[in-house]
JSON list of C-alpha atoms in Angstrom, two decimals:
[
{"chain": "A", "resi": 1, "resn": "GLU", "atom": "CA", "xyz": [74.97, 104.74, 88.41]},
{"chain": "A", "resi": 2, "resn": "ASP", "atom": "CA", "xyz": [78.59, 105.35, 87.46]},
{"chain": "A", "resi": 3, "resn": "GLU", "atom": "CA", "xyz": [78.60, 108.76, 89.15]},
{"chain": "A", "resi": 4, "resn": "GLN", "atom": "CA", "xyz": [76.93, 107.40, 92.30]},
{"chain": "A", "resi": 5, "resn": "ILE", "atom": "CA", "xyz": [79.46, 104.59, 92.73]},
{"chain": "A", "resi": 6, "resn": "VAL", "atom": "CA", "xyz": [82.39, 106.89, 91.92]},
{"chain": "A", "resi": 7, "resn": "ALA", "atom": "CA", "xyz": [81.13, 109.34, 94.55]},
{"chain": "A", "resi": 8, "resn": "GLU", "atom": "CA", "xyz": [80.99, 106.45, 97.06]},
{"chain": "A", "resi": 9, "resn": "ILE", "atom": "CA", "xyz": [84.53, 105.34, 96.14]},
{"chain": "A", "resi": 10, "resn": "MET", "atom": "CA", "xyz": [85.97, 108.84, 96.40]},
{"chain": "A", "resi": 11, "resn": "GLY", "atom": "CA", "xyz": [84.07, 109.35, 99.62]},
{"chain": "A", "resi": 12, "resn": "ARG", "atom": "CA", "xyz": [86.34, 106.76, 101.23]},
{"chain": "A", "resi": 13, "resn": "ARG", "atom": "CA", "xyz": [89.20, 109.29, 101.13]},
{"chain": "A", "resi": 14, "resn": "PHE", "atom": "CA", "xyz": [89.79, 111.91, 103.80]},
{"chain": "A", "resi": 15, "resn": "PHE", "atom": "CA", "xyz": [92.52, 114.43, 104.52]},
{"chain": "A", "resi": 16, "resn": "PRO", "atom": "CA", "xyz": [94.19, 115.64, 107.72]},
{"chain": "A", "resi": 17, "resn": "ASP", "atom": "CA", "xyz": [92.62, 118.58, 109.52]},
{"chain": "A", "resi": 18, "resn": "LEU", "atom": "CA", "xyz": [96.05, 120.02, 110.22]},
{"chain": "A", "resi": 19, "resn": "ILE", "atom": "CA", "xyz": [99.02, 120.26, 107.87]},
{"chain": "A", "resi": 20, "resn": "THR", "atom": "CA", "xyz": [102.00, 118.34, 109.21]},
{"chain": "A", "resi": 21, "resn": "HIS", "atom": "CA", "xyz": [105.59, 117.84, 108.08]},
{"chain": "A", "resi": 22, "resn": "LYS", "atom": "CA", "xyz": [104.54, 114.59, 106.41]},
{"chain": "A", "resi": 23, "resn": "THR", "atom": "CA", "xyz": [102.15, 114.41, 103.48]},
{"chain": "A", "resi": 24, "resn": "TRP", "atom": "CA", "xyz": [99.47, 111.81, 104.06]},
{"chain": "A", "resi": 25, "resn": "GLU", "atom": "CA", "xyz": [95.96, 110.88, 103.01]},
{"chain": "A", "resi": 26, "resn": "GLY", "atom": "CA", "xyz": [93.39, 108.86, 104.90]},
{"chain": "A", "resi": 27, "resn": "PHE", "atom": "CA", "xyz": [91.02, 106.18, 103.63]},
{"chain": "A", "resi": 28, "resn": "HIS", "atom": "CA", "xyz": [88.18, 104.11, 105.06]},
{"chain": "A", "resi": 29, "resn": "PHE", "atom": "CA", "xyz": [88.21, 100.50, 103.85]},
{"chain": "A", "resi": 30, "resn": "ALA", "atom": "CA", "xyz": [87.58, 97.08, 105.40]},
{"chain": "A", "resi": 31, "resn": "GLY", "atom": "CA", "xyz": [86.31, 98.66, 108.60]},
{"chain": "A", "resi": 32, "resn": "HIS", "atom": "CA", "xyz": [89.56, 100.49, 109.27]},
{"chain": "A", "resi": 33, "resn": "GLU", "atom": "CA", "xyz": [90.97, 103.97, 109.00]},
{"chain": "A", "resi": 34, "resn": "ILE", "atom": "CA", "xyz": [94.06, 103.73, 106.80]},
{"chain": "A", "resi": 35, "resn": "ARG", "atom": "CA", "xyz": [96.67, 106.48, 106.76]},
{"chain": "A", "resi": 36, "resn": "ILE", "atom": "CA", "xyz": [98.97, 106.54, 103.77]},
{"chain": "A", "resi": 37, "resn": "THR", "atom": "CA", "xyz": [102.20, 108.53, 103.79]},
{"chain": "A", "resi": 38, "resn": "GLU", "atom": "CA", "xyz": [103.01, 109.83, 100.34]},
{"chain": "A", "resi": 39, "resn": "ALA", "atom": "CA", "xyz": [106.11, 111.13, 98.59]},
{"chain": "A", "resi": 40, "resn": "THR", "atom": "CA", "xyz": [105.18, 113.85, 96.13]},
{"chain": "A", "resi": 41, "resn": "ASP", "atom": "CA", "xyz": [108.57, 113.70, 94.42]},
{"chain": "A", "resi": 42, "resn": "CYS", "atom": "CA", "xyz": [108.05, 110.10, 93.29]},
{"chain": "A", "resi": 43, "resn": "TYR", "atom": "CA", "xyz": [105.50, 108.92, 90.72]},
{"chain": "A", "resi": 44, "resn": "GLY", "atom": "CA", "xyz": [104.96, 105.59, 92.45]},
{"chain": "A", "resi": 45, "resn": "ALA", "atom": "CA", "xyz": [104.44, 106.98, 95.93]},
{"chain": "A", "resi": 46, "resn": "VAL", "atom": "CA", "xyz": [101.06, 108.67, 95.60]},
{"chain": "A", "resi": 47, "resn": "VAL", "atom": "CA", "xyz": [97.62, 107.07, 95.66]},
{"chain": "A", "resi": 48, "resn": "TRP", "atom": "CA", "xyz": [95.99, 106.96, 92.22]},
{"chain": "A", "resi": 49, "resn": "PRO", "atom": "CA", "xyz": [92.21, 106.53, 91.66]},
{"chain": "A", "resi": 50, "resn": "SER", "atom": "CA", "xyz": [92.65, 103.02, 90.22]},
{"chain": "A", "resi": 51, "resn": "ALA", "atom": "CA", "xyz": [93.85, 101.85, 93.63]},
{"chain": "A", "resi": 52, "resn": "LEU", "atom": "CA", "xyz": [90.67, 103.19, 95.24]},
{"chain": "A", "resi": 53, "resn": "VAL", "atom": "CA", "xyz": [88.55, 101.43, 92.63]},
{"chain": "A", "resi": 54, "resn": "LEU", "atom": "CA", "xyz": [90.27, 98.10, 93.30]},
{"chain": "A", "resi": 55, "resn": "CYS", "atom": "CA", "xyz": [90.03, 98.52, 97.09]},
{"chain": "A", "resi": 56, "resn": "TYR", "atom": "CA", "xyz": [86.33, 99.33, 96.86]},
{"chain": "A", "resi": 57, "resn": "PHE", "atom": "CA", "xyz": [85.77, 96.25, 94.69]},
{"chain": "A", "resi": 58, "resn": "LEU", "atom": "CA", "xyz": [87.63, 93.98, 97.10]},
{"chain": "A", "resi": 59, "resn": "GLU", "atom": "CA", "xyz": [85.60, 95.24, 100.04]},
{"chain": "A", "resi": 60, "resn": "THR", "atom": "CA", "xyz": [82.17, 95.17, 98.38]},
{"chain": "A", "resi": 61, "resn": "ASN", "atom": "CA", "xyz": [82.72, 91.79, 96.70]},
{"chain": "A", "resi": 62, "resn": "SER", "atom": "CA", "xyz": [84.35, 90.02, 99.63]},
{"chain": "A", "resi": 63, "resn": "LYS", "atom": "CA", "xyz": [81.93, 87.07, 99.43]},
{"chain": "A", "resi": 64, "resn": "GLN", "atom": "CA", "xyz": [82.55, 86.32, 95.75]},
{"chain": "A", "resi": 65, "resn": "TYR", "atom": "CA", "xyz": [86.27, 87.09, 96.06]},
{"chain": "A", "resi": 66, "resn": "ASN", "atom": "CA", "xyz": [86.95, 85.79, 99.55]},
{"chain": "A", "resi": 67, "resn": "LEU", "atom": "CA", "xyz": [90.53, 86.69, 100.42]},
{"chain": "A", "resi": 68, "resn": "VAL", "atom": "CA", "xyz": [90.73, 84.95, 103.80]},
{"chain": "A", "resi": 69, "resn": "ASP", "atom": "CA", "xyz": [93.88, 82.81, 103.87]},
{"chain": "A", "resi": 70, "resn": "LYS", "atom": "CA", "xyz": [94.48, 83.44, 100.15]},
{"chain": "A", "resi": 71, "resn": "ASN", "atom": "CA", "xyz": [97.99, 84.04, 98.83]},
{"chain": "A", "resi": 72, "resn": "VAL", "atom": "CA", "xyz": [98.09, 87.45, 97.15]},
{"chain": "A", "resi": 73, "resn": "ILE", "atom": "CA", "xyz": [100.84, 89.40, 95.43]},
{"chain": "A", "resi": 74, "resn": "GLU", "atom": "CA", "xyz": [100.51, 93.02, 94.38]},
{"chain": "A", "resi": 75, "resn": "ILE", "atom": "CA", "xyz": [102.82, 94.29, 91.65]},
{"chain": "A", "resi": 76, "resn": "GLY", "atom": "CA", "xyz": [103.59, 97.99, 91.52]},
{"chain": "A", "resi": 77, "resn": "ALA", "atom": "CA", "xyz": [102.20, 98.38, 95.03]},
{"chain": "A", "resi": 78, "resn": "GLY", "atom": "CA", "xyz": [103.33, 102.01, 95.33]},
{"chain": "A", "resi": 79, "resn": "THR", "atom": "CA", "xyz": [102.02, 103.37, 98.63]},
{"chain": "A", "resi": 80, "resn": "GLY", "atom": "CA", "xyz": [100.60, 99.96, 99.55]},
{"chain": "A", "resi": 81, "resn": "LEU", "atom": "CA", "xyz": [96.89, 100.82, 99.83]},
{"chain": "A", "resi": 82, "resn": "VAL", "atom": "CA", "xyz": [95.64, 97.78, 97.87]},
{"chain": "A", "resi": 83, "resn": "SER", "atom": "CA", "xyz": [97.98, 95.44, 99.75]},
{"chain": "A", "resi": 84, "resn": "ILE", "atom": "CA", "xyz": [96.84, 96.88, 103.07]},
{"chain": "A", "resi": 85, "resn": "VAL", "atom": "CA", "xyz": [93.15, 96.42, 102.24]},
{"chain": "A", "resi": 86, "resn": "ALA", "atom": "CA", "xyz": [93.74, 92.86, 101.01]},
{"chain": "A", "resi": 87, "resn": "SER", "atom": "CA", "xyz": [95.58, 92.12, 104.26]},
{"chain": "A", "resi": 88, "resn": "LEU", "atom": "CA", "xyz": [92.76, 93.57, 106.36]},
{"chain": "A", "resi": 89, "resn": "LEU", "atom": "CA", "xyz": [90.38, 91.29, 104.43]},
{"chain": "A", "resi": 90, "resn": "GLY", "atom": "CA", "xyz": [92.35, 88.24, 105.59]},
{"chain": "A", "resi": 91, "resn": "ALA", "atom": "CA", "xyz": [94.84, 87.53, 102.81]},
{"chain": "A", "resi": 92, "resn": "PHE", "atom": "CA", "xyz": [98.51, 86.69, 103.13]},
{"chain": "A", "resi": 93, "resn": "VAL", "atom": "CA", "xyz": [99.96, 89.50, 101.01]},
{"chain": "A", "resi": 94, "resn": "THR", "atom": "CA", "xyz": [103.29, 90.14, 99.33]},
{"chain": "A", "resi": 95, "resn": "ALA", "atom": "CA", "xyz": [103.54, 93.82, 98.36]},
{"chain": "A", "resi": 96, "resn": "THR", "atom": "CA", "xyz": [106.17, 94.51, 95.70]},
{"chain": "A", "resi": 97, "resn": "ASP", "atom": "CA", "xyz": [107.72, 97.48, 93.96]},
{"chain": "A", "resi": 98, "resn": "LEU", "atom": "CA", "xyz": [111.02, 99.05, 92.93]},
{"chain": "A", "resi": 99, "resn": "PRO", "atom": "CA", "xyz": [113.81, 99.29, 95.55]},
{"chain": "A", "resi": 100, "resn": "GLU", "atom": "CA", "xyz": [113.53, 103.07, 95.89]},
{"chain": "A", "resi": 101, "resn": "LEU", "atom": "CA", "xyz": [109.87, 102.74, 96.93]},
{"chain": "A", "resi": 102, "resn": "LEU", "atom": "CA", "xyz": [110.26, 99.99, 99.49]},
{"chain": "A", "resi": 103, "resn": "GLY", "atom": "CA", "xyz": [110.99, 102.23, 102.49]},
{"chain": "A", "resi": 104, "resn": "ASN", "atom": "CA", "xyz": [107.75, 104.18, 102.19]},
{"chain": "A", "resi": 105, "resn": "LEU", "atom": "CA", "xyz": [105.83, 101.05, 101.21]},
{"chain": "A", "resi": 106, "resn": "GLN", "atom": "CA", "xyz": [107.11, 99.16, 104.26]},
{"chain": "A", "resi": 107, "resn": "HIS", "atom": "CA", "xyz": [106.24, 102.09, 106.53]},
{"chain": "A", "resi": 108, "resn": "ASN", "atom": "CA", "xyz": [102.65, 102.25, 105.27]},
{"chain": "A", "resi": 109, "resn": "VAL", "atom": "CA", "xyz": [102.09, 98.51, 105.36]},
{"chain": "A", "resi": 110, "resn": "LEU", "atom": "CA", "xyz": [103.46, 98.14, 108.88]},
{"chain": "A", "resi": 111, "resn": "GLN", "atom": "CA", "xyz": [101.67, 101.20, 110.25]},
{"chain": "A", "resi": 112, "resn": "ASN", "atom": "CA", "xyz": [98.28, 100.06, 108.96]},
{"chain": "A", "resi": 113, "resn": "THR", "atom": "CA", "xyz": [98.39, 96.29, 109.46]},
{"chain": "A", "resi": 114, "resn": "LYS", "atom": "CA", "xyz": [100.37, 95.55, 112.64]},
{"chain": "A", "resi": 115, "resn": "GLN", "atom": "CA", "xyz": [98.16, 93.60, 115.07]},
{"chain": "A", "resi": 116, "resn": "LYS", "atom": "CA", "xyz": [95.16, 94.21, 112.80]},
{"chain": "A", "resi": 117, "resn": "CYS", "atom": "CA", "xyz": [95.53, 91.37, 110.29]},
{"chain": "A", "resi": 118, "resn": "LYS", "atom": "CA", "xyz": [95.30, 87.60, 110.39]},
{"chain": "A", "resi": 119, "resn": "HIS", "atom": "CA", "xyz": [98.52, 87.40, 108.36]},
{"chain": "A", "resi": 120, "resn": "GLN", "atom": "CA", "xyz": [101.22, 90.05, 108.55]},
{"chain": "A", "resi": 121, "resn": "PRO", "atom": "CA", "xyz": [102.01, 91.13, 104.97]},
{"chain": "A", "resi": 122, "resn": "CYS", "atom": "CA", "xyz": [105.54, 91.18, 103.63]},
{"chain": "A", "resi": 123, "resn": "VAL", "atom": "CA", "xyz": [107.26, 93.68, 101.34]},
{"chain": "A", "resi": 124, "resn": "LYS", "atom": "CA", "xyz": [109.66, 92.56, 98.62]},
{"chain": "A", "resi": 125, "resn": "GLU", "atom": "CA", "xyz": [111.57, 94.15, 95.79]},
{"chain": "A", "resi": 126, "resn": "LEU", "atom": "CA", "xyz": [110.28, 93.33, 92.33]},
{"chain": "A", "resi": 127, "resn": "SER", "atom": "CA", "xyz": [111.69, 95.07, 89.27]},
{"chain": "A", "resi": 128, "resn": "TRP", "atom": "CA", "xyz": [109.54, 93.91, 86.37]},
{"chain": "A", "resi": 129, "resn": "GLY", "atom": "CA", "xyz": [111.27, 91.38, 84.16]},
{"chain": "A", "resi": 130, "resn": "ILE", "atom": "CA", "xyz": [114.51, 91.33, 86.17]},
{"chain": "A", "resi": 131, "resn": "ASP", "atom": "CA", "xyz": [115.78, 88.25, 88.04]},
{"chain": "A", "resi": 132, "resn": "LEU", "atom": "CA", "xyz": [112.27, 86.82, 88.20]},
{"chain": "A", "resi": 133, "resn": "GLU", "atom": "CA", "xyz": [113.32, 83.18, 88.56]},
{"chain": "A", "resi": 134, "resn": "LYS", "atom": "CA", "xyz": [115.95, 84.09, 91.14]},
{"chain": "A", "resi": 135, "resn": "ASN", "atom": "CA", "xyz": [113.69, 86.21, 93.35]},
{"chain": "A", "resi": 136, "resn": "PHE", "atom": "CA", "xyz": [110.35, 84.50, 92.64]},
{"chain": "A", "resi": 137, "resn": "PRO", "atom": "CA", "xyz": [111.06, 80.91, 91.53]},
{"chain": "A", "resi": 138, "resn": "ARG", "atom": "CA", "xyz": [108.21, 79.42, 89.52]},
{"chain": "A", "resi": 139, "resn": "SER", "atom": "CA", "xyz": [108.26, 76.37, 91.77]},
{"chain": "A", "resi": 140, "resn": "SER", "atom": "CA", "xyz": [107.33, 78.51, 94.78]},
{"chain": "A", "resi": 141, "resn": "CYS", "atom": "CA", "xyz": [104.96, 80.93, 93.03]},
{"chain": "A", "resi": 142, "resn": "ASP", "atom": "CA", "xyz": [101.59, 79.75, 94.27]},
{"chain": "A", "resi": 143, "resn": "PHE", "atom": "CA", "xyz": [99.52, 82.92, 94.22]},
{"chain": "A", "resi": 144, "resn": "ASP", "atom": "CA", "xyz": [95.75, 82.77, 94.32]},
{"chain": "A", "resi": 145, "resn": "TYR", "atom": "CA", "xyz": [95.55, 86.40, 93.19]},
{"chain": "A", "resi": 146, "resn": "ILE", "atom": "CA", "xyz": [97.78, 88.88, 91.42]},
{"chain": "A", "resi": 147, "resn": "MET", "atom": "CA", "xyz": [96.64, 92.46, 91.96]},
{"chain": "A", "resi": 148, "resn": "ALA", "atom": "CA", "xyz": [97.65, 95.53, 90.04]},
{"chain": "A", "resi": 149, "resn": "ALA", "atom": "CA", "xyz": [96.39, 99.11, 90.00]},
{"chain": "A", "resi": 150, "resn": "ASP", "atom": "CA", "xyz": [97.54, 101.62, 87.41]},
{"chain": "A", "resi": 151, "resn": "VAL", "atom": "CA", "xyz": [100.63, 99.69, 86.35]},
{"chain": "A", "resi": 152, "resn": "VAL", "atom": "CA", "xyz": [100.06, 100.50, 82.66]},
{"chain": "A", "resi": 153, "resn": "TYR", "atom": "CA", "xyz": [101.00, 104.07, 81.80]},
{"chain": "A", "resi": 154, "resn": "HIS", "atom": "CA", "xyz": [103.60, 105.85, 79.71]},
{"chain": "A", "resi": 155, "resn": "HIS", "atom": "CA", "xyz": [106.73, 103.94, 80.70]},
{"chain": "A", "resi": 156, "resn": "PRO", "atom": "CA", "xyz": [109.23, 101.86, 78.67]},
{"chain": "A", "resi": 157, "resn": "PHE", "atom": "CA", "xyz": [108.72, 98.61, 80.60]},
{"chain": "A", "resi": 158, "resn": "LEU", "atom": "CA", "xyz": [105.48, 97.22, 79.17]},
{"chain": "A", "resi": 159, "resn": "ASP", "atom": "CA", "xyz": [107.28, 94.16, 77.76]},
{"chain": "A", "resi": 160, "resn": "GLU", "atom": "CA", "xyz": [108.78, 93.49, 81.19]},
{"chain": "A", "resi": 161, "resn": "LEU", "atom": "CA", "xyz": [105.39, 93.98, 82.84]},
{"chain": "A", "resi": 162, "resn": "LEU", "atom": "CA", "xyz": [103.80, 91.36, 80.61]},
{"chain": "A", "resi": 163, "resn": "LEU", "atom": "CA", "xyz": [106.71, 89.00, 81.29]},
{"chain": "A", "resi": 164, "resn": "THR", "atom": "CA", "xyz": [106.17, 89.49, 85.03]},
{"chain": "A", "resi": 165, "resn": "PHE", "atom": "CA", "xyz": [102.45, 88.73, 84.83]},
{"chain": "A", "resi": 166, "resn": "ASP", "atom": "CA", "xyz": [103.30, 85.58, 82.86]},
{"chain": "A", "resi": 167, "resn": "HIS", "atom": "CA", "xyz": [105.97, 84.45, 85.33]},
{"chain": "A", "resi": 168, "resn": "LEU", "atom": "CA", "xyz": [103.87, 84.89, 88.47]},
{"chain": "A", "resi": 169, "resn": "CYS", "atom": "CA", "xyz": [100.63, 83.46, 87.12]},
{"chain": "A", "resi": 170, "resn": "LYS", "atom": "CA", "xyz": [99.80, 79.77, 87.61]},
{"chain": "A", "resi": 171, "resn": "ASN", "atom": "CA", "xyz": [96.89, 78.01, 85.89]},
{"chain": "A", "resi": 172, "resn": "ASP", "atom": "CA", "xyz": [94.43, 78.85, 88.67]},
{"chain": "A", "resi": 173, "resn": "THR", "atom": "CA", "xyz": [95.73, 82.32, 89.54]},
{"chain": "A", "resi": 174, "resn": "VAL", "atom": "CA", "xyz": [93.22, 85.15, 89.21]},
{"chain": "A", "resi": 175, "resn": "ILE", "atom": "CA", "xyz": [94.49, 88.57, 88.14]},
{"chain": "A", "resi": 176, "resn": "LEU", "atom": "CA", "xyz": [92.54, 91.61, 89.34]},
{"chain": "A", "resi": 177, "resn": "TRP", "atom": "CA", "xyz": [93.75, 94.64, 87.46]},
{"chain": "A", "resi": 178, "resn": "ALA", "atom": "CA", "xyz": [92.46, 98.23, 87.55]},
{"chain": "A", "resi": 179, "resn": "MET", "atom": "CA", "xyz": [93.55, 100.34, 84.59]},
{"chain": "A", "resi": 180, "resn": "LYS", "atom": "CA", "xyz": [93.13, 103.98, 83.67]},
{"chain": "A", "resi": 181, "resn": "PHE", "atom": "CA", "xyz": [93.02, 104.45, 79.91]},
{"chain": "A", "resi": 182, "resn": "ARG", "atom": "CA", "xyz": [95.27, 107.23, 78.72]},
{"chain": "A", "resi": 183, "resn": "LEU", "atom": "CA", "xyz": [97.23, 106.98, 75.46]},
{"chain": "A", "resi": 184, "resn": "GLU", "atom": "CA", "xyz": [97.02, 104.54, 72.57]},
{"chain": "A", "resi": 185, "resn": "LYS", "atom": "CA", "xyz": [100.39, 102.94, 73.34]},
{"chain": "A", "resi": 186, "resn": "GLU", "atom": "CA", "xyz": [99.18, 101.91, 76.76]},
{"chain": "A", "resi": 187, "resn": "ASN", "atom": "CA", "xyz": [95.84, 100.78, 75.39]},
{"chain": "A", "resi": 188, "resn": "GLN", "atom": "CA", "xyz": [97.63, 98.45, 72.99]},
{"chain": "A", "resi": 189, "resn": "PHE", "atom": "CA", "xyz": [99.01, 96.61, 76.01]},
{"chain": "A", "resi": 190, "resn": "VAL", "atom": "CA", "xyz": [95.54, 95.15, 76.58]},
{"chain": "A", "resi": 191, "resn": "ASP", "atom": "CA", "xyz": [95.67, 93.47, 73.16]},
{"chain": "A", "resi": 192, "resn": "ARG", "atom": "CA", "xyz": [99.10, 92.01, 73.90]},
{"chain": "A", "resi": 193, "resn": "PHE", "atom": "CA", "xyz": [97.95, 90.91, 77.34]},
{"chain": "A", "resi": 194, "resn": "GLN", "atom": "CA", "xyz": [95.13, 88.94, 75.74]},
{"chain": "A", "resi": 195, "resn": "THR", "atom": "CA", "xyz": [97.57, 86.80, 73.76]},
{"chain": "A", "resi": 196, "resn": "LEU", "atom": "CA", "xyz": [98.40, 85.08, 77.07]},
{"chain": "A", "resi": 197, "resn": "PHE", "atom": "CA", "xyz": [95.32, 85.64, 79.22]},
{"chain": "A", "resi": 198, "resn": "ASP", "atom": "CA", "xyz": [91.54, 85.59, 78.99]},
{"chain": "A", "resi": 199, "resn": "LEU", "atom": "CA", "xyz": [90.25, 88.98, 80.05]},
{"chain": "A", "resi": 200, "resn": "GLU", "atom": "CA", "xyz": [86.85, 90.00, 81.42]},
{"chain": "A", "resi": 201, "resn": "MET", "atom": "CA", "xyz": [85.82, 93.54, 82.33]},
{"chain": "A", "resi": 202, "resn": "ILE", "atom": "CA", "xyz": [84.03, 93.28, 85.68]},
{"chain": "A", "resi": 203, "resn": "SER", "atom": "CA", "xyz": [83.57, 97.00, 86.44]},
{"chain": "A", "resi": 204, "resn": "ASN", "atom": "CA", "xyz": [83.73, 100.14, 84.34]},
{"chain": "A", "resi": 205, "resn": "PHE", "atom": "CA", "xyz": [83.80, 103.76, 85.46]},
{"chain": "A", "resi": 206, "resn": "PRO", "atom": "CA", "xyz": [83.60, 106.05, 82.40]},
{"chain": "A", "resi": 207, "resn": "SER", "atom": "CA", "xyz": [83.73, 109.23, 84.50]},
{"chain": "A", "resi": 208, "resn": "LEU", "atom": "CA", "xyz": [87.17, 108.15, 85.76]},
{"chain": "A", "resi": 209, "resn": "ASN", "atom": "CA", "xyz": [88.19, 106.44, 82.50]},
{"chain": "A", "resi": 210, "resn": "ILE", "atom": "CA", "xyz": [89.03, 103.37, 84.62]},
{"chain": "A", "resi": 211, "resn": "ALA", "atom": "CA", "xyz": [88.16, 99.74, 83.96]},
{"chain": "A", "resi": 212, "resn": "LEU", "atom": "CA", "xyz": [88.55, 96.83, 86.35]},
{"chain": "A", "resi": 213, "resn": "TYR", "atom": "CA", "xyz": [89.49, 93.49, 84.81]},
{"chain": "A", "resi": 214, "resn": "LYS", "atom": "CA", "xyz": [89.58, 89.89, 85.88]},
{"chain": "A", "resi": 215, "resn": "ALA", "atom": "CA", "xyz": [92.05, 87.70, 83.98]},
{"chain": "A", "resi": 216, "resn": "MET", "atom": "CA", "xyz": [93.27, 84.12, 83.97]},
{"chain": "A", "resi": 217, "resn": "ARG", "atom": "CA", "xyz": [95.49, 82.03, 81.74]},
{"chain": "A", "resi": 218, "resn": "LYS", "atom": "CA", "xyz": [94.03, 81.18, 78.36]},
{"chain": "A", "resi": 219, "resn": "GLY", "atom": "CA", "xyz": [91.33, 78.54, 78.64]},
{"chain": "A", "resi": 220, "resn": "ARG", "atom": "CA", "xyz": [91.15, 78.67, 82.46]},
{"chain": "A", "resi": 221, "resn": "MET", "atom": "CA", "xyz": [88.43, 81.27, 82.98]},
{"chain": "A", "resi": 222, "resn": "LYS", "atom": "CA", "xyz": [85.51, 78.91, 82.28]},
{"chain": "A", "resi": 223, "resn": "ALA", "atom": "CA", "xyz": [87.25, 75.98, 83.94]}
]
């Protein structure tokens, strides 16, 4: 079953017939052909398998997780694929990442959502743990969903990442987080995450070493 679903997920990706001066990949999600421009010299500007897993989940579970008119923020949006799919599914999306990634992110989001979405998504800078109250005041953070794909890897900002999740998450916010398990340091983040949030694995793909989690603030999952 794992291999069949993974084959279906990876089958959503296609590549250009002709090589051009720009590196791009294509994807089929939410009834649309999505073209993503990548930057091979930047770690955050390529599409990683966790993003495909999350996009596939959003599309195939659109009744249970109905995104129409929902307020969604993606952290570590990278190329913007997850934000684009969420927008095509009817959400009002804020796609965020580091300042050096915003140009490519904005290009992808605009190219794939203009005149195709109920709500035009916006792109904003978000450096984890920095100026959170200034740029995203708690009083105005009213997100139905926080989405994240492959934000936990070997980087020195895991404390800041956890702080960012905590800052953006209200009592009723649902976190959908796809994670590829790599090294023990990153895996320990899950334990620290669970000091603040209840965590439920909702999909698991052993062949990709990727798990998809749903999380909410402590005590809110059953409520």
